[in-house]
Amino acid sequence: MAEKNLTRVMEFILLGFSDLPNLQEYLFGIFLVIYLSILIGNGLLIFITKTDPALQTPMYFFLGNFSFLEICYTSVTLPRMLADLWTQKRTISFVECAVQACFLYILGVAECLLLTVMAYDRYVAICKPLYYPLIMTHKVCIQMVLASWMTGVPVLIEQTYQIFSLNFCGPNKINHIFCDCQPLFKLVCGDTYKILVSTYVVALIFILSPFLLIITSYVKIISTIMKLPSTSGRSKAFSTCSSHIIVVGLFYGSACIVYFSPESSESGVADKVLALLYTIVTPIFNPLIYSLRNKDVIAAMRTLLPKSPRS
């Protein structure tokens, strides 16, 4: 027993999609195309929001930063998943797993907070239009973006340290596509009640609370829009918010289901599908949603695209 207690897991095995051996090459090709699409689509949005004079507003400043965040967020998990599909190795060291989880949490929380900031920007623009230039100055926008990136960092580093300080002394197979707290807790030797409570508290603060702030903002926004006298004014106001609402629904909907749903025997399969939803689907649809539903972005792309054939 003493010898068993001294044994500690030094590496994990990410099972991923190992239960689909005949589809490994197809999955690699699909996820490679998805990753390149995310890089190109969000990269194009960043370029347009930085260079087009018509898009030098707080709304597009936040959109450019959100697109950059999407690239970073996806890059924490997808390259590793592609490598596992290509090499069939699937092993990840204890330290690499901790680093991946830590960056995943930090960037995920940054995305929650930045989506909240974007909702606040729409709230000020629609509910307090006369004060908008005074409130949403460039300095304030930079401060909001930095706060979104940095606010959760100390707490999440500490939380990751607490998770990986647990006693992993038995099985080392993680039934997931990346290192995350839920499948990791199943490998812990000992009581996980305290760390589970701590994890849910952090999730409530950094996932659910921003979501409630977004809901509150849009309740006030919709209330203000409905009071507008002209139909065209209401339509324009709704169109400026619709893209953000869709992205919020995609990201928060899947994340809340993953982290607040009760455990079941099939939770491994469900978690993989939902993890793909909020780590891949949201980043890949973000450029499409904003480009197809935003007249300013469409106009910026039209001025950009014809330049290459003429040159």
PDB file of N, CA, C and O in Angstrom, residues 127-170:
ATOM      1  N   CYS A 127     -28.929  52.546 -25.753  1.00  0.00           N
ATOM      2  CA  CYS A 127     -29.690  53.117 -24.634  1.00  0.00           C
ATOM      3  C   CYS A 127     -29.208  54.505 -24.229  1.00  0.00           C
ATOM      4  O   CYS A 127     -29.980  55.288 -23.660  1.00  0.00           O
ATOM      5  N   LYS A 128     -27.941  54.810 -24.502  1.00  0.00           N
ATOM      6  CA  LYS A 128     -27.388  56.129 -24.152  1.00  0.00           C
ATOM      7  C   LYS A 128     -26.577  56.689 -25.317  1.00  0.00           C
ATOM      8  O   LYS A 128     -25.376  56.954 -25.179  1.00  0.00           O
ATOM      9  N   PRO A 129     -27.220  56.866 -26.476  1.00  0.00           N
ATOM     10  CA  PRO A 129     -26.466  57.271 -27.681  1.00  0.00           C
ATOM     11  C   PRO A 129     -25.770  58.618 -27.563  1.00  0.00           C
ATOM     12  O   PRO A 129     -24.690  58.803 -28.135  1.00  0.00           O
ATOM     13  N   LEU A 130     -26.368  59.577 -26.832  1.00  0.00           N
ATOM     14  CA  LEU A 130     -25.757  60.911 -26.703  1.00  0.00           C
ATOM     15  C   LEU A 130     -24.466  60.869 -25.884  1.00  0.00           C
ATOM     16  O   LEU A 130     -23.571  61.702 -26.084  1.00  0.00           O
ATOM     17  N   TYR A 131     -24.389  59.926 -24.970  1.00  0.00           N
ATOM     18  CA  TYR A 131     -23.208  59.820 -24.108  1.00  0.00           C
ATOM     19  C   TYR A 131     -22.171  58.828 -24.639  1.00  0.00           C
ATOM     20  O   TYR A 131     -21.101  58.675 -24.056  1.00  0.00           O
ATOM     21  N   TYR A 132     -22.518  58.148 -25.750  1.00  0.00           N
ATOM     22  CA  TYR A 132     -21.647  57.090 -26.274  1.00  0.00           C
ATOM     23  C   TYR A 132     -20.212  57.564 -26.536  1.00  0.00           C
ATOM     24  O   TYR A 132     -19.254  56.910 -26.096  1.00  0.00           O
ATOM     25  N   PRO A 133     -20.006  58.697 -27.249  1.00  0.00           N
ATOM     26  CA  PRO A 133     -18.615  59.135 -27.502  1.00  0.00           C
ATOM     27  C   PRO A 133     -17.862  59.493 -26.229  1.00  0.00           C
ATOM     28  O   PRO A 133     -16.628  59.373 -26.184  1.00  0.00           O
ATOM     29  N   LEU A 134     -18.581  59.919 -25.199  1.00  0.00           N
ATOM     30  CA  LEU A 134     -17.926  60.299 -23.942  1.00  0.00           C
ATOM     31  C   LEU A 134     -17.578  59.074 -23.094  1.00  0.00           C
ATOM     32  O   LEU A 134     -16.551  59.054 -22.412  1.00  0.00           O
ATOM     33  N   ILE A 135     -18.453  58.057 -23.143  1.00  0.00           N
ATOM     34  CA  ILE A 135     -18.229  56.847 -22.329  1.00  0.00           C
ATOM     35  C   ILE A 135     -17.241  55.898 -22.996  1.00  0.00           C
ATOM     36  O   ILE A 135     -16.279  55.442 -22.369  1.00  0.00           O
ATOM     37  N   MET A 136     -17.464  55.608 -24.267  1.00  0.00           N
ATOM     38  CA  MET A 136     -16.658  54.606 -24.968  1.00  0.00           C
ATOM     39  C   MET A 136     -15.493  55.266 -25.705  1.00  0.00           C
ATOM     40  O   MET A 136     -15.376  55.205 -26.929  1.00  0.00           O
ATOM     41  N   THR A 137     -14.610  55.895 -24.947  1.00  0.00           N
ATOM     42  CA  THR A 137     -13.400  56.464 -25.535  1.00  0.00           C
ATOM     43  C   THR A 137     -12.407  55.350 -25.855  1.00  0.00           C
ATOM     44  O   THR A 137     -12.536  54.222 -25.358  1.00  0.00           O
ATOM     45  N   HIS A 138     -11.411  55.680 -26.681  1.00  0.00           N
ATOM     46  CA  HIS A 138     -10.420  54.660 -27.059  1.00  0.00           C
ATOM     47  C   HIS A 138      -9.673  54.140 -25.828  1.00  0.00           C
ATOM     48  O   HIS A 138      -9.396  52.944 -25.718  1.00  0.00           O
ATOM     49  N   LYS A 139      -9.380  55.033 -24.888  1.00  0.00           N
ATOM     50  CA  LYS A 139      -8.677  54.625 -23.671  1.00  0.00           C
ATOM     51  C   LYS A 139      -9.515  53.649 -22.856  1.00  0.00           C
ATOM     52  O   LYS A 139      -9.012  52.629 -22.359  1.00  0.00           O
ATOM     53  N   VAL A 140     -10.815  53.955 -22.732  1.00  0.00           N
ATOM     54  CA  VAL A 140     -11.719  53.071 -21.986  1.00  0.00           C
ATOM     55  C   VAL A 140     -11.835  51.716 -22.670  1.00  0.00           C
ATOM     56  O   VAL A 140     -11.841  50.672 -22.008  1.00  0.00           O
ATOM     57  N   CYS A 141     -11.898  51.721 -23.999  1.00  0.00           N
ATOM     58  CA  CYS A 141     -11.996  50.459 -24.747  1.00  0.00           C
ATOM     59  C   CYS A 141     -10.767  49.581 -24.512  1.00  0.00           C
ATOM     60  O   CYS A 141     -10.896  48.361 -24.311  1.00  0.00           O
ATOM     61  N   ILE A 142      -9.585  50.180 -24.541  1.00  0.00           N
ATOM     62  CA  ILE A 142      -8.347  49.435 -24.277  1.00  0.00           C
ATOM     63  C   ILE A 142      -8.357  48.866 -22.867  1.00  0.00           C
ATOM     64  O   ILE A 142      -7.983  47.707 -22.634  1.00  0.00           O
ATOM     65  N   GLN A 143      -8.790  49.692 -21.907  1.00  0.00           N
ATOM     66  CA  GLN A 143      -8.846  49.231 -20.514  1.00  0.00           C
ATOM     67  C   GLN A 143      -9.816  48.057 -20.356  1.00  0.00           C
ATOM     68  O   GLN A 143      -9.540  47.108 -19.611  1.00  0.00           O
ATOM     69  N   MET A 144     -10.942  48.115 -21.054  1.00  0.00           N
ATOM     70  CA  MET A 144     -11.920  47.023 -20.982  1.00  0.00           C
ATOM     71  C   MET A 144     -11.366  45.729 -21.569  1.00  0.00           C
ATOM     72  O   MET A 144     -11.571  44.645 -21.012  1.00  0.00           O
ATOM     73  N   VAL A 145     -10.662  45.846 -22.695  1.00  0.00           N
ATOM     74  CA  VAL A 145     -10.072  44.657 -23.318  1.00  0.00           C
ATOM     75  C   VAL A 145      -9.004  44.053 -22.406  1.00  0.00           C
ATOM     76  O   VAL A 145      -8.965  42.831 -22.195  1.00  0.00           O
ATOM     77  N   LEU A 146      -8.144  44.903 -21.846  1.00  0.00           N
ATOM     78  CA  LEU A 146      -7.097  44.413 -20.936  1.00  0.00           C
ATOM     79  C   LEU A 146      -7.719  43.763 -19.702  1.00  0.00           C
ATOM     80  O   LEU A 146      -7.233  42.725 -19.230  1.00  0.00           O
ATOM     81  N   ALA A 147      -8.791  44.367 -19.182  1.00  0.00           N
ATOM     82  CA  ALA A 147      -9.479  43.786 -18.019  1.00  0.00           C
ATOM     83  C   ALA A 147     -10.065  42.423 -18.364  1.00  0.00           C
ATOM     84  O   ALA A 147     -10.020  41.488 -17.553  1.00  0.00           O
ATOM     85  N   SER A 148     -10.611  42.291 -19.592  1.00  0.00           N
ATOM     86  CA  SER A 148     -11.173  41.007 -20.020  1.00  0.00           C
ATOM     87  C   SER A 148     -10.095  39.927 -20.067  1.00  0.00           C
ATOM     88  O   SER A 148     -10.332  38.782 -19.673  1.00  0.00           O
ATOM     89  N   TRP A 149      -8.913  40.293 -20.545  1.00  0.00           N
ATOM     90  CA  TRP A 149      -7.813  39.325 -20.657  1.00  0.00           C
ATOM     91  C   TRP A 149      -7.219  38.974 -19.300  1.00  0.00           C
ATOM     92  O   TRP A 149      -6.844  37.828 -19.060  1.00  0.00           O
ATOM     93  N   MET A 150      -7.121  39.954 -18.396  1.00  0.00           N
ATOM     94  CA  MET A 150      -6.302  39.783 -17.197  1.00  0.00           C
ATOM     95  C   MET A 150      -7.085  39.458 -15.920  1.00  0.00           C
ATOM     96  O   MET A 150      -6.512  38.925 -14.970  1.00  0.00           O
ATOM     97  N   THR A 151      -8.379  39.784 -15.879  1.00  0.00           N
ATOM     98  CA  THR A 151      -9.135  39.678 -14.617  1.00  0.00           C
ATOM     99  C   THR A 151      -9.078  38.277 -14.002  1.00  0.00           C
ATOM    100  O   THR A 151      -8.848  38.115 -12.806  1.00  0.00           O
ATOM    101  N   GLY A 152      -9.261  37.267 -14.817  1.00  0.00           N
ATOM    102  CA  GLY A 152      -9.330  35.915 -14.265  1.00  0.00           C
ATOM    103  C   GLY A 152      -8.004  35.200 -14.108  1.00  0.00           C
ATOM    104  O   GLY A 152      -7.963  34.101 -13.538  1.00  0.00           O
ATOM    105  N   VAL A 153      -6.915  35.811 -14.580  1.00  0.00           N
ATOM    106  CA  VAL A 153      -5.627  35.107 -14.628  1.00  0.00           C
ATOM    107  C   VAL A 153      -5.165  34.601 -13.258  1.00  0.00           C
ATOM    108  O   VAL A 153      -4.865  33.408 -13.105  1.00  0.00           O
ATOM    109  N   PRO A 154      -5.086  35.458 -12.203  1.00  0.00           N
ATOM    110  CA  PRO A 154      -4.594  34.947 -10.903  1.00  0.00           C
ATOM    111  C   PRO A 154      -5.463  33.823 -10.342  1.00  0.00           C
ATOM    112  O   PRO A 154      -4.935  32.809  -9.859  1.00  0.00           O
ATOM    113  N   VAL A 155      -6.784  33.996 -10.414  1.00  0.00           N
ATOM    114  CA  VAL A 155      -7.691  32.986  -9.860  1.00  0.00           C
ATOM    115  C   VAL A 155      -7.574  31.670 -10.611  1.00  0.00           C
ATOM    116  O   VAL A 155      -7.537  30.584 -10.017  1.00  0.00           O
ATOM    117  N   LEU A 156      -7.480  31.742 -11.932  1.00  0.00           N
ATOM    118  CA  LEU A 156      -7.463  30.529 -12.752  1.00  0.00           C
ATOM    119  C   LEU A 156      -6.123  29.802 -12.672  1.00  0.00           C
ATOM    120  O   LEU A 156      -6.078  28.574 -12.755  1.00  0.00           O
ATOM    121  N   ILE A 157      -5.039  30.536 -12.515  1.00  0.00           N
ATOM    122  CA  ILE A 157      -3.742  29.884 -12.285  1.00  0.00           C
ATOM    123  C   ILE A 157      -3.778  29.125 -10.961  1.00  0.00           C
ATOM    124  O   ILE A 157      -3.329  27.974 -10.867  1.00  0.00           O
ATOM    125  N   GLU A 158      -4.322  29.769  -9.936  1.00  0.00           N
ATOM    126  CA  GLU A 158      -4.451  29.121  -8.629  1.00  0.00           C
ATOM    127  C   GLU A 158      -5.374  27.906  -8.711  1.00  0.00           C
ATOM    128  O   GLU A 158      -5.087  26.851  -8.132  1.00  0.00           O
ATOM    129  N   GLN A 159      -6.476  28.042  -9.451  1.00  0.00           N
ATOM    130  CA  GLN A 159      -7.426  26.938  -9.593  1.00  0.00           C
ATOM    131  C   GLN A 159      -6.777  25.753 -10.311  1.00  0.00           C
ATOM    132  O   GLN A 159      -6.959  24.596  -9.921  1.00  0.00           O
ATOM    133  N   THR A 160      -6.025  26.043 -11.368  1.00  0.00           N
ATOM    134  CA  THR A 160      -5.326  24.977 -12.097  1.00  0.00           C
ATOM    135  C   THR A 160      -4.300  24.287 -11.200  1.00  0.00           C
ATOM    136  O   THR A 160      -4.171  23.057 -11.224  1.00  0.00           O
ATOM    137  N   TYR A 161      -3.588  25.081 -10.405  1.00  0.00           N
ATOM    138  CA  TYR A 161      -2.615  24.510  -9.463  1.00  0.00           C
ATOM    139  C   TYR A 161      -3.300  23.574  -8.471  1.00  0.00           C
ATOM    140  O   TYR A 161      -2.793  22.478  -8.183  1.00  0.00           O
ATOM    141  N   GLN A 162      -4.468  23.992  -7.958  1.00  0.00           N
ATOM    142  CA  GLN A 162      -5.209  23.159  -7.011  1.00  0.00           C
ATOM    143  C   GLN A 162      -5.660  21.846  -7.656  1.00  0.00           C
ATOM    144  O   GLN A 162      -5.572  20.780  -7.039  1.00  0.00           O
ATOM    145  N   ILE A 163      -6.120  21.926  -8.911  1.00  0.00           N
ATOM    146  CA  ILE A 163      -6.588  20.719  -9.602  1.00  0.00           C
ATOM    147  C   ILE A 163      -5.442  19.735  -9.804  1.00  0.00           C
ATOM    148  O   ILE A 163      -5.572  18.538  -9.538  1.00  0.00           O
ATOM    149  N   PHE A 164      -4.297  20.239 -10.271  1.00  0.00           N
ATOM    150  CA  PHE A 164      -3.180  19.345 -10.582  1.00  0.00           C
ATOM    151  C   PHE A 164      -2.325  19.015  -9.364  1.00  0.00           C
ATOM    152  O   PHE A 164      -1.337  18.291  -9.484  1.00  0.00           O
ATOM    153  N   SER A 165      -2.703  19.553  -8.207  1.00  0.00           N
ATOM    154  CA  SER A 165      -2.068  19.135  -6.951  1.00  0.00           C
ATOM    155  C   SER A 165      -2.793  17.952  -6.323  1.00  0.00           C
ATOM    156  O   SER A 165      -2.342  17.409  -5.308  1.00  0.00           O
ATOM    157  N   LEU A 166      -3.906  17.565  -6.914  1.00  0.00           N
ATOM    158  CA  LEU A 166      -4.638  16.398  -6.426  1.00  0.00           C
ATOM    159  C   LEU A 166      -3.828  15.124  -6.653  1.00  0.00           C
ATOM    160  O   LEU A 166      -2.875  15.113  -7.440  1.00  0.00           O
ATOM    161  N   ASN A 167      -4.236  14.071  -5.998  1.00  0.00           N
ATOM    162  CA  ASN A 167      -3.480  12.813  -6.041  1.00  0.00           C
ATOM    163  C   ASN A 167      -3.926  11.962  -7.231  1.00  0.00           C
ATOM    164  O   ASN A 167      -4.921  11.251  -7.158  1.00  0.00           O
ATOM    165  N   PHE A 168      -3.173  12.039  -8.335  1.00  0.00           N
ATOM    166  CA  PHE A 168      -3.424  11.186  -9.506  1.00  0.00           C
ATOM    167  C   PHE A 168      -2.503   9.977  -9.398  1.00  0.00           C
ATOM    168  O   PHE A 168      -1.322  10.057  -9.712  1.00  0.00           O
ATOM    169  N   CYS A 169      -3.038   8.862  -8.944  1.00  0.00           N
ATOM    170  CA  CYS A 169      -2.174   7.709  -8.684  1.00  0.00           C
ATOM    171  C   CYS A 169      -2.686   6.435  -9.362  1.00  0.00           C
ATOM    172  O   CYS A 169      -2.102   5.370  -9.198  1.00  0.00           O
ATOM    173  N   GLY A 170      -3.777   6.540 -10.095  1.00  0.00           N
ATOM    174  CA  GLY A 170      -4.350   5.346 -10.698  1.00  0.00           C
ATOM    175  C   GLY A 170      -4.380   5.414 -12.210  1.00  0.00           C
ATOM    176  O   GLY A 170      -3.342   5.612 -12.851  1.00  0.00           O
TER     177      GLY A 170
END
